[in-house]
């Protein structure tokens, strides 16, 4: 599988005239050669050149590279703290444009520019991001399983709603639920927000308990087999008022209309627009304050979002979220989010938890 | 206080011929103009030029800049997602070398280089790091208070040792202890490691309980009023064997000898060497596997370490850790760490918790 990823990458490098690609993102390195470490402030670099040579620069404090499948293809260069490893990197560069990873700390780039005065640095992450955005069938299976786990977690949280626990207690329960589901921890700080808290984009889970009629925004995800899940449901604690239900149904309609139009060739921006128009038509346009969604995979946010600014067309194998929301400050927040995989004929929705407006009544103790 | 910091910075910029300094590190920005936000992937930039102009580029989603003291000195430029803010940054640059923050993501730098073709980017963080490394008397007071809190936390942990709780339970208690002390959370993932766990540099706190004779490495710190604390004590759970006590006394001697020699003008590398020689002489040289210490302040690790590679001389107002250790894989780990502030005549040790070998006996239940 990984040999194919590298082959595609080099094919794209040739097309774009990129002679060398310096990959520093630990997740991209793992994606390409199945080696993972958290380098902290130390240099970790995979140099891929157009001739198909792969060189990995590893601090001696990092774990060894021991990928049997790729061992013959990757040359490993060990260095110690204080050793001028960038001279080695510079020596190994082919003449010509060199792709630089988007988040490589500038001091490495500046040092390399000073050594390799013919370095022609250009932005390089998009080469890998575009590969990562098309999930293979193996990846799709893992992501479907990750979301199935997340569905189970959501149902488990539902069972607790009627107990009226404070937000932070719910999050504690959620952590245990993911452990029981063999998940690898939160993929982002979960949001469980009651009533007006759900309308505050900066709300941090606190000790608030739900009041009768409150909406409950539940935006949760975990890692499973290295891939992220992410979904949101909004339910009610006790009977909501009419406007709350109107808001709920508007968000649901936006979510469903967006999902219904997804197929290869449709623009991300048009998907956003479709959801946005429904919310605008209902009079809540200014209350939908964010993009419709984001790509997801090894990371919970990957390159490529579902927004008014992204005019790219969706492709088979893209995985992203559809998450319209309406937020009335001081009153209520509603968001409904699913993950979808683009297929030949449309899309597959990875979440199956009901989108009916669910009302949980507090347990009488 | 902040006006002085900016004045010193501009003085240093002039000395070094740096025309503009692009500051992206949120903590450095806060250090200079008392504005803090966590920008995520969005651009946050403070541009300081030699003429004393300060320009702050803020995404509209970030909190407002409302520092009354500096409001007249800082020009604020708001931008929205998708707006080409770097063109504005480029327009505002004075001709000449431009200092770049060490961790600024490369894609910003590459974009700016493409727009401002006369940009002469050079590394710039050291200008601020060198300021931050000299703590003012206000900062010294806060750091002394932060370490006094940490001493209290250590004493509180000591009280729990005889209960033989698992490592992870101890960390839970520690979190609560810091809350009660009005601290702002851990400054790093705390280490409470029993016996051989303390010798494993990659050990993560787990459910292990102490065995009789075990060493207990307790490496803890929190934030207090925005400044980090960090200290280590090693104690024993039940009577240790002779070798364990020898190791303990060797580490203690190294800690105390290093501290005794600190005064302005002494090289960081010589302080490291002094501690290292004591450990080598006792036959444990290969078991002291890390540098002697690190600078600390707003962050738990700041620029400038106490290592064989750092030949800089210590200056009045430097704050750093002294933390020799001996690690015998599979058997024991011992580390003793204090923070010190360099004074005119020597140094002030910020931690007062006893360094006698403390032996706690399990409570008979």
mmCIF file with all atom_site columns, C-alpha atoms in Angstrom, chain B residues 70-249:
data_model
loop_
_atom_site.group_PDB
_atom_site.id
_atom_site.type_symbol
_atom_site.label_atom_id
_atom_site.label_alt_id
_atom_site.label_comp_id
_atom_site.label_asym_id
_atom_site.label_entity_id
_atom_site.label_seq_id
_atom_site.pdbx_PDB_ins_code
_atom_site.Cartn_x
_atom_site.Cartn_y
_atom_site.Cartn_z
_atom_site.occupancy
_atom_site.B_iso_or_equiv
_atom_site.pdbx_formal_charge
_atom_site.auth_seq_id
_atom_site.auth_comp_id
_atom_site.auth_asym_id
_atom_site.auth_atom_id
_atom_site.pdbx_PDB_model_num
ATOM 1   C CA . UNK B 1 70  ? 0.049   50.013 24.891 1.00 0.00 ? 70  UNK B CA 1
ATOM 2   C CA . UNK B 1 71  ? -3.006  50.886 22.787 1.00 0.00 ? 71  UNK B CA 1
ATOM 3   C CA . UNK B 1 72  ? -1.449  54.059 21.449 1.00 0.00 ? 72  UNK B CA 1
ATOM 4   C CA . UNK B 1 73  ? 1.781   52.264 20.530 1.00 0.00 ? 73  UNK B CA 1
ATOM 5   C CA . UNK B 1 74  ? 0.289   49.283 18.676 1.00 0.00 ? 74  UNK B CA 1
ATOM 6   C CA . UNK B 1 75  ? -1.498  49.654 15.342 1.00 0.00 ? 75  UNK B CA 1
ATOM 7   C CA . UNK B 1 76  ? -3.977  46.816 14.924 1.00 0.00 ? 76  UNK B CA 1
ATOM 8   C CA . UNK B 1 77  ? -4.868  45.405 11.488 1.00 0.00 ? 77  UNK B CA 1
ATOM 9   C CA . UNK B 1 78  ? -7.880  43.102 11.360 1.00 0.00 ? 78  UNK B CA 1
ATOM 10  C CA . UNK B 1 79  ? -8.308  40.562 8.581  1.00 0.00 ? 79  UNK B CA 1
ATOM 11  C CA . UNK B 1 80  ? -10.924 37.932 7.711  1.00 0.00 ? 80  UNK B CA 1
ATOM 12  C CA . UNK B 1 81  ? -10.325 34.367 6.582  1.00 0.00 ? 81  UNK B CA 1
ATOM 13  C CA . UNK B 1 82  ? -9.403  34.423 2.910  1.00 0.00 ? 82  UNK B CA 1
ATOM 14  C CA . UNK B 1 83  ? -8.110  38.030 2.945  1.00 0.00 ? 83  UNK B CA 1
ATOM 15  C CA . UNK B 1 84  ? -4.510  38.302 1.699  1.00 0.00 ? 84  UNK B CA 1
ATOM 16  C CA . UNK B 1 85  ? -3.133  39.751 4.905  1.00 0.00 ? 85  UNK B CA 1
ATOM 17  C CA . UNK B 1 86  ? 0.485   38.978 3.991  1.00 0.00 ? 86  UNK B CA 1
ATOM 18  C CA . UNK B 1 87  ? 0.343   41.666 1.258  1.00 0.00 ? 87  UNK B CA 1
ATOM 19  C CA . UNK B 1 88  ? -0.359  44.141 4.016  1.00 0.00 ? 88  UNK B CA 1
ATOM 20  C CA . UNK B 1 89  ? 2.519   42.757 6.064  1.00 0.00 ? 89  UNK B CA 1
ATOM 21  C CA . UNK B 1 90  ? 4.818   43.043 3.048  1.00 0.00 ? 90  UNK B CA 1
ATOM 22  C CA . UNK B 1 91  ? 3.722   46.654 2.426  1.00 0.00 ? 91  UNK B CA 1
ATOM 23  C CA . UNK B 1 92  ? 4.614   47.568 5.978  1.00 0.00 ? 92  UNK B CA 1
ATOM 24  C CA . UNK B 1 93  ? 8.164   46.181 5.966  1.00 0.00 ? 93  UNK B CA 1
ATOM 25  C CA . UNK B 1 94  ? 11.151  48.489 6.077  1.00 0.00 ? 94  UNK B CA 1
ATOM 26  C CA . UNK B 1 95  ? 13.858  47.598 3.561  1.00 0.00 ? 95  UNK B CA 1
ATOM 27  C CA . UNK B 1 96  ? 16.486  45.368 5.110  1.00 0.00 ? 96  UNK B CA 1
ATOM 28  C CA . UNK B 1 97  ? 17.026  42.214 7.142  1.00 0.00 ? 97  UNK B CA 1
ATOM 29  C CA . UNK B 1 98  ? 13.821  40.897 8.672  1.00 0.00 ? 98  UNK B CA 1
ATOM 30  C CA . UNK B 1 99  ? 13.935  38.674 11.733 1.00 0.00 ? 99  UNK B CA 1
ATOM 31  C CA . UNK B 1 100 ? 11.652  35.634 11.549 1.00 0.00 ? 100 UNK B CA 1
ATOM 32  C CA . UNK B 1 101 ? 10.341  33.778 14.570 1.00 0.00 ? 101 UNK B CA 1
ATOM 33  C CA . UNK B 1 102 ? 11.861  30.319 14.834 1.00 0.00 ? 102 UNK B CA 1
ATOM 34  C CA . UNK B 1 103 ? 8.620   28.341 14.741 1.00 0.00 ? 103 UNK B CA 1
ATOM 35  C CA . UNK B 1 104 ? 6.685   30.415 12.214 1.00 0.00 ? 104 UNK B CA 1
ATOM 36  C CA . UNK B 1 105 ? 5.168   27.817 9.859  1.00 0.00 ? 105 UNK B CA 1
ATOM 37  C CA . UNK B 1 106 ? 7.211   27.771 6.644  1.00 0.00 ? 106 UNK B CA 1
ATOM 38  C CA . UNK B 1 107 ? 4.215   28.346 4.381  1.00 0.00 ? 107 UNK B CA 1
ATOM 39  C CA . UNK B 1 108 ? 3.761   31.860 5.773  1.00 0.00 ? 108 UNK B CA 1
ATOM 40  C CA . UNK B 1 109 ? 7.427   32.621 5.224  1.00 0.00 ? 109 UNK B CA 1
ATOM 41  C CA . UNK B 1 110 ? 7.395   31.202 1.687  1.00 0.00 ? 110 UNK B CA 1
ATOM 42  C CA . UNK B 1 111 ? 4.287   33.218 0.804  1.00 0.00 ? 111 UNK B CA 1
ATOM 43  C CA . UNK B 1 112 ? 5.820   36.377 2.218  1.00 0.00 ? 112 UNK B CA 1
ATOM 44  C CA . UNK B 1 113 ? 9.090   35.734 0.355  1.00 0.00 ? 113 UNK B CA 1
ATOM 45  C CA . UNK B 1 114 ? 7.112   35.386 -2.879 1.00 0.00 ? 114 UNK B CA 1
ATOM 46  C CA . UNK B 1 115 ? 5.348   38.722 -2.336 1.00 0.00 ? 115 UNK B CA 1
ATOM 47  C CA . UNK B 1 116 ? 8.185   40.744 -0.821 1.00 0.00 ? 116 UNK B CA 1
ATOM 48  C CA . UNK B 1 117 ? 10.990  39.805 -3.171 1.00 0.00 ? 117 UNK B CA 1
ATOM 49  C CA . UNK B 1 118 ? 13.415  42.067 -1.360 1.00 0.00 ? 118 UNK B CA 1
ATOM 50  C CA . UNK B 1 119 ? 12.675  40.322 1.931  1.00 0.00 ? 119 UNK B CA 1
ATOM 51  C CA . UNK B 1 120 ? 15.921  39.389 3.616  1.00 0.00 ? 120 UNK B CA 1
ATOM 52  C CA . UNK B 1 121 ? 14.734  36.826 6.125  1.00 0.00 ? 121 UNK B CA 1
ATOM 53  C CA . UNK B 1 122 ? 17.057  35.946 8.980  1.00 0.00 ? 122 UNK B CA 1
ATOM 54  C CA . UNK B 1 123 ? 16.478  34.082 12.203 1.00 0.00 ? 123 UNK B CA 1
ATOM 55  C CA . UNK B 1 124 ? 14.990  36.459 14.757 1.00 0.00 ? 124 UNK B CA 1
ATOM 56  C CA . UNK B 1 125 ? 13.808  34.627 17.867 1.00 0.00 ? 125 UNK B CA 1
ATOM 57  C CA . UNK B 1 126 ? 17.088  35.015 19.728 1.00 0.00 ? 126 UNK B CA 1
ATOM 58  C CA . UNK B 1 127 ? 16.399  38.742 20.056 1.00 0.00 ? 127 UNK B CA 1
ATOM 59  C CA . UNK B 1 128 ? 13.355  38.060 22.185 1.00 0.00 ? 128 UNK B CA 1
ATOM 60  C CA . UNK B 1 129 ? 14.677  34.893 23.797 1.00 0.00 ? 129 UNK B CA 1
ATOM 61  C CA . UNK B 1 130 ? 17.651  36.806 25.147 1.00 0.00 ? 130 UNK B CA 1
ATOM 62  C CA . UNK B 1 131 ? 15.308  39.388 26.704 1.00 0.00 ? 131 UNK B CA 1
ATOM 63  C CA . UNK B 1 132 ? 13.029  36.715 28.105 1.00 0.00 ? 132 UNK B CA 1
ATOM 64  C CA . UNK B 1 133 ? 16.000  34.895 29.639 1.00 0.00 ? 133 UNK B CA 1
ATOM 65  C CA . UNK B 1 134 ? 16.710  37.824 31.993 1.00 0.00 ? 134 UNK B CA 1
ATOM 66  C CA . UNK B 1 135 ? 13.834  37.876 34.445 1.00 0.00 ? 135 UNK B CA 1
ATOM 67  C CA . UNK B 1 136 ? 12.850  41.250 35.875 1.00 0.00 ? 136 UNK B CA 1
ATOM 68  C CA . UNK B 1 137 ? 12.400  41.599 39.596 1.00 0.00 ? 137 UNK B CA 1
ATOM 69  C CA . UNK B 1 138 ? 8.610   41.368 39.129 1.00 0.00 ? 138 UNK B CA 1
ATOM 70  C CA . UNK B 1 139 ? 9.057   38.141 37.198 1.00 0.00 ? 139 UNK B CA 1
ATOM 71  C CA . UNK B 1 140 ? 11.485  36.805 39.782 1.00 0.00 ? 140 UNK B CA 1
ATOM 72  C CA . UNK B 1 141 ? 8.935   37.413 42.511 1.00 0.00 ? 141 UNK B CA 1
ATOM 73  C CA . UNK B 1 142 ? 6.253   35.578 40.568 1.00 0.00 ? 142 UNK B CA 1
ATOM 74  C CA . UNK B 1 143 ? 8.593   32.685 39.834 1.00 0.00 ? 143 UNK B CA 1
ATOM 75  C CA . UNK B 1 144 ? 9.596   32.447 43.480 1.00 0.00 ? 144 UNK B CA 1
ATOM 76  C CA . UNK B 1 145 ? 5.910   32.317 44.385 1.00 0.00 ? 145 UNK B CA 1
ATOM 77  C CA . UNK B 1 146 ? 5.239   29.721 41.687 1.00 0.00 ? 146 UNK B CA 1
ATOM 78  C CA . UNK B 1 147 ? 8.007   27.525 43.108 1.00 0.00 ? 147 UNK B CA 1
ATOM 79  C CA . UNK B 1 148 ? 6.782   28.064 46.666 1.00 0.00 ? 148 UNK B CA 1
ATOM 80  C CA . UNK B 1 149 ? 3.426   26.712 45.474 1.00 0.00 ? 149 UNK B CA 1
ATOM 81  C CA . UNK B 1 150 ? 5.246   23.790 43.886 1.00 0.00 ? 150 UNK B CA 1
ATOM 82  C CA . UNK B 1 151 ? 7.028   23.104 47.182 1.00 0.00 ? 151 UNK B CA 1
ATOM 83  C CA . UNK B 1 152 ? 3.630   22.964 48.866 1.00 0.00 ? 152 UNK B CA 1
ATOM 84  C CA . UNK B 1 153 ? 2.393   20.564 46.196 1.00 0.00 ? 153 UNK B CA 1
ATOM 85  C CA . UNK B 1 154 ? 5.447   18.340 46.733 1.00 0.00 ? 154 UNK B CA 1
ATOM 86  C CA . UNK B 1 155 ? 4.878   18.248 50.489 1.00 0.00 ? 155 UNK B CA 1
ATOM 87  C CA . UNK B 1 156 ? 1.238   17.366 49.873 1.00 0.00 ? 156 UNK B CA 1
ATOM 88  C CA . UNK B 1 157 ? 2.297   14.511 47.615 1.00 0.00 ? 157 UNK B CA 1
ATOM 89  C CA . UNK B 1 158 ? 4.753   13.282 50.268 1.00 0.00 ? 158 UNK B CA 1
ATOM 90  C CA . UNK B 1 159 ? 1.825   12.938 52.676 1.00 0.00 ? 159 UNK B CA 1
ATOM 91  C CA . UNK B 1 160 ? 0.216   10.465 50.278 1.00 0.00 ? 160 UNK B CA 1
ATOM 92  C CA . UNK B 1 161 ? 3.257   8.281  49.623 1.00 0.00 ? 161 UNK B CA 1
ATOM 93  C CA . UNK B 1 162 ? 2.746   5.945  52.556 1.00 0.00 ? 162 UNK B CA 1
ATOM 94  C CA . UNK B 1 163 ? -0.697  5.029  51.182 1.00 0.00 ? 163 UNK B CA 1
ATOM 95  C CA . UNK B 1 164 ? 0.938   3.143  48.302 1.00 0.00 ? 164 UNK B CA 1
ATOM 96  C CA . UNK B 1 165 ? -1.493  4.529  45.704 1.00 0.00 ? 165 UNK B CA 1
ATOM 97  C CA . UNK B 1 166 ? -0.956  3.688  42.022 1.00 0.00 ? 166 UNK B CA 1
ATOM 98  C CA . UNK B 1 167 ? 1.002   6.259  40.011 1.00 0.00 ? 167 UNK B CA 1
ATOM 99  C CA . UNK B 1 168 ? -1.997  7.509  38.055 1.00 0.00 ? 168 UNK B CA 1
ATOM 100 C CA . UNK B 1 169 ? -4.046  8.050  41.235 1.00 0.00 ? 169 UNK B CA 1
ATOM 101 C CA . UNK B 1 170 ? -1.198  10.142 42.622 1.00 0.00 ? 170 UNK B CA 1
ATOM 102 C CA . UNK B 1 171 ? -1.328  12.311 39.498 1.00 0.00 ? 171 UNK B CA 1
ATOM 103 C CA . UNK B 1 172 ? -5.081  12.743 39.980 1.00 0.00 ? 172 UNK B CA 1
ATOM 104 C CA . UNK B 1 173 ? -4.458  13.911 43.533 1.00 0.00 ? 173 UNK B CA 1
ATOM 105 C CA . UNK B 1 174 ? -1.759  16.261 42.275 1.00 0.00 ? 174 UNK B CA 1
ATOM 106 C CA . UNK B 1 175 ? -4.188  17.888 39.834 1.00 0.00 ? 175 UNK B CA 1
ATOM 107 C CA . UNK B 1 176 ? -6.513  18.643 42.733 1.00 0.00 ? 176 UNK B CA 1
ATOM 108 C CA . UNK B 1 177 ? -3.660  19.867 44.913 1.00 0.00 ? 177 UNK B CA 1
ATOM 109 C CA . UNK B 1 178 ? -2.708  22.440 42.271 1.00 0.00 ? 178 UNK B CA 1
ATOM 110 C CA . UNK B 1 179 ? -6.331  23.584 41.975 1.00 0.00 ? 179 UNK B CA 1
ATOM 111 C CA . UNK B 1 180 ? -6.430  24.148 45.732 1.00 0.00 ? 180 UNK B CA 1
ATOM 112 C CA . UNK B 1 181 ? -3.196  26.127 45.493 1.00 0.00 ? 181 UNK B CA 1
ATOM 113 C CA . UNK B 1 182 ? -4.739  28.434 42.835 1.00 0.00 ? 182 UNK B CA 1
ATOM 114 C CA . UNK B 1 183 ? -2.350  27.140 40.193 1.00 0.00 ? 183 UNK B CA 1
ATOM 115 C CA . UNK B 1 184 ? -3.287  27.132 36.506 1.00 0.00 ? 184 UNK B CA 1
ATOM 116 C CA . UNK B 1 185 ? -2.720  23.488 35.619 1.00 0.00 ? 185 UNK B CA 1
ATOM 117 C CA . UNK B 1 186 ? 0.326   21.342 34.952 1.00 0.00 ? 186 UNK B CA 1
ATOM 118 C CA . UNK B 1 187 ? 3.262   23.023 33.238 1.00 0.00 ? 187 UNK B CA 1
ATOM 119 C CA . UNK B 1 188 ? 4.165   19.562 31.856 1.00 0.00 ? 188 UNK B CA 1
ATOM 120 C CA . UNK B 1 189 ? 2.862   16.007 32.156 1.00 0.00 ? 189 UNK B CA 1
ATOM 121 C CA . UNK B 1 190 ? 3.853   15.122 35.734 1.00 0.00 ? 190 UNK B CA 1
ATOM 122 C CA . UNK B 1 191 ? 6.057   12.096 36.390 1.00 0.00 ? 191 UNK B CA 1
ATOM 123 C CA . UNK B 1 192 ? 5.386   9.964  39.417 1.00 0.00 ? 192 UNK B CA 1
ATOM 124 C CA . UNK B 1 193 ? 7.360   6.800  38.813 1.00 0.00 ? 193 UNK B CA 1
ATOM 125 C CA . UNK B 1 194 ? 7.976   3.874  41.142 1.00 0.00 ? 194 UNK B CA 1
ATOM 126 C CA . UNK B 1 195 ? 11.148  1.758  41.161 1.00 0.00 ? 195 UNK B CA 1
ATOM 127 C CA . UNK B 1 196 ? 12.380  0.731  37.723 1.00 0.00 ? 196 UNK B CA 1
ATOM 128 C CA . UNK B 1 197 ? 9.708   2.944  36.094 1.00 0.00 ? 197 UNK B CA 1
ATOM 129 C CA . UNK B 1 198 ? 11.768  5.939  37.188 1.00 0.00 ? 198 UNK B CA 1
ATOM 130 C CA . UNK B 1 199 ? 14.698  4.668  35.124 1.00 0.00 ? 199 UNK B CA 1
ATOM 131 C CA . UNK B 1 200 ? 12.685  4.514  31.909 1.00 0.00 ? 200 UNK B CA 1
ATOM 132 C CA . UNK B 1 201 ? 12.920  7.864  30.106 1.00 0.00 ? 201 UNK B CA 1
ATOM 133 C CA . UNK B 1 202 ? 9.754   7.028  28.129 1.00 0.00 ? 202 UNK B CA 1
ATOM 134 C CA . UNK B 1 203 ? 7.767   5.894  31.144 1.00 0.00 ? 203 UNK B CA 1
ATOM 135 C CA . UNK B 1 204 ? 4.173   7.063  31.223 1.00 0.00 ? 204 UNK B CA 1
ATOM 136 C CA . UNK B 1 205 ? 2.420   7.167  34.554 1.00 0.00 ? 205 UNK B CA 1
ATOM 137 C CA . UNK B 1 206 ? 0.400   3.973  34.919 1.00 0.00 ? 206 UNK B CA 1
ATOM 138 C CA . UNK B 1 207 ? -1.459  1.872  37.474 1.00 0.00 ? 207 UNK B CA 1
ATOM 139 C CA . UNK B 1 208 ? 1.671   0.423  39.111 1.00 0.00 ? 208 UNK B CA 1
ATOM 140 C CA . UNK B 1 209 ? 1.865   0.512  42.895 1.00 0.00 ? 209 UNK B CA 1
ATOM 141 C CA . UNK B 1 210 ? 5.137   0.901  44.799 1.00 0.00 ? 210 UNK B CA 1
ATOM 142 C CA . UNK B 1 211 ? 7.039   -2.144 46.069 1.00 0.00 ? 211 UNK B CA 1
ATOM 143 C CA . UNK B 1 212 ? 8.973   -2.054 49.329 1.00 0.00 ? 212 UNK B CA 1
ATOM 144 C CA . UNK B 1 213 ? 12.361  -0.411 48.797 1.00 0.00 ? 213 UNK B CA 1
ATOM 145 C CA . UNK B 1 214 ? 11.302  1.385  45.607 1.00 0.00 ? 214 UNK B CA 1
ATOM 146 C CA . UNK B 1 215 ? 12.520  4.829  44.745 1.00 0.00 ? 215 UNK B CA 1
ATOM 147 C CA . UNK B 1 216 ? 9.744   7.277  43.867 1.00 0.00 ? 216 UNK B CA 1
ATOM 148 C CA . UNK B 1 217 ? 10.627  9.916  41.270 1.00 0.00 ? 217 UNK B CA 1
ATOM 149 C CA . UNK B 1 218 ? 8.293   12.918 41.624 1.00 0.00 ? 218 UNK B CA 1
ATOM 150 C CA . UNK B 1 219 ? 8.851   15.463 38.835 1.00 0.00 ? 219 UNK B CA 1
ATOM 151 C CA . UNK B 1 220 ? 6.090   18.059 38.957 1.00 0.00 ? 220 UNK B CA 1
ATOM 152 C CA . UNK B 1 221 ? 5.259   21.630 38.001 1.00 0.00 ? 221 UNK B CA 1
ATOM 153 C CA . UNK B 1 222 ? 2.380   23.963 37.341 1.00 0.00 ? 222 UNK B CA 1
ATOM 154 C CA . UNK B 1 223 ? 1.684   27.437 36.043 1.00 0.00 ? 223 UNK B CA 1
ATOM 155 C CA . UNK B 1 224 ? 1.116   30.212 38.535 1.00 0.00 ? 224 UNK B CA 1
ATOM 156 C CA . UNK B 1 225 ? 0.359   33.755 37.363 1.00 0.00 ? 225 UNK B CA 1
ATOM 157 C CA . UNK B 1 226 ? 1.517   32.715 33.911 1.00 0.00 ? 226 UNK B CA 1
ATOM 158 C CA . UNK B 1 227 ? 4.918   31.352 34.967 1.00 0.00 ? 227 UNK B CA 1
ATOM 159 C CA . UNK B 1 228 ? 6.018   27.742 35.121 1.00 0.00 ? 228 UNK B CA 1
ATOM 160 C CA . UNK B 1 229 ? 7.407   25.813 38.053 1.00 0.00 ? 229 UNK B CA 1
ATOM 161 C CA . UNK B 1 230 ? 9.303   22.528 37.810 1.00 0.00 ? 230 UNK B CA 1
ATOM 162 C CA . UNK B 1 231 ? 11.020  20.450 40.485 1.00 0.00 ? 231 UNK B CA 1
ATOM 163 C CA . UNK B 1 232 ? 11.926  16.848 41.209 1.00 0.00 ? 232 UNK B CA 1
ATOM 164 C CA . UNK B 1 233 ? 12.385  14.978 44.406 1.00 0.00 ? 233 UNK B CA 1
ATOM 165 C CA . UNK B 1 234 ? 13.109  11.280 44.740 1.00 0.00 ? 234 UNK B CA 1
ATOM 166 C CA . UNK B 1 235 ? 11.989  9.554  47.929 1.00 0.00 ? 235 UNK B CA 1
ATOM 167 C CA . UNK B 1 236 ? 11.742  5.936  49.036 1.00 0.00 ? 236 UNK B CA 1
ATOM 168 C CA . UNK B 1 237 ? 8.809   3.677  49.789 1.00 0.00 ? 237 UNK B CA 1
ATOM 169 C CA . UNK B 1 238 ? 10.190  1.488  52.569 1.00 0.00 ? 238 UNK B CA 1
ATOM 170 C CA . UNK B 1 239 ? 13.873  0.989  53.361 1.00 0.00 ? 239 UNK B CA 1
ATOM 171 C CA . UNK B 1 240 ? 16.015  1.131  50.190 1.00 0.00 ? 240 UNK B CA 1
ATOM 172 C CA . UNK B 1 241 ? 19.074  -1.076 49.695 1.00 0.00 ? 241 UNK B CA 1
ATOM 173 C CA . UNK B 1 242 ? 22.613  0.247  50.068 1.00 0.00 ? 242 UNK B CA 1
ATOM 174 C CA . UNK B 1 243 ? 23.201  0.882  46.367 1.00 0.00 ? 243 UNK B CA 1
ATOM 175 C CA . UNK B 1 244 ? 19.999  2.901  46.088 1.00 0.00 ? 244 UNK B CA 1
ATOM 176 C CA . UNK B 1 245 ? 21.198  5.140  48.905 1.00 0.00 ? 245 UNK B CA 1
ATOM 177 C CA . UNK B 1 246 ? 24.630  5.492  47.287 1.00 0.00 ? 246 UNK B CA 1
ATOM 178 C CA . UNK B 1 247 ? 22.976  6.517  44.039 1.00 0.00 ? 247 UNK B CA 1
ATOM 179 C CA . UNK B 1 248 ? 20.751  8.968  45.890 1.00 0.00 ? 248 UNK B CA 1
ATOM 180 C CA . UNK B 1 249 ? 23.663  10.578 47.680 1.00 0.00 ? 249 UNK B CA 1
#
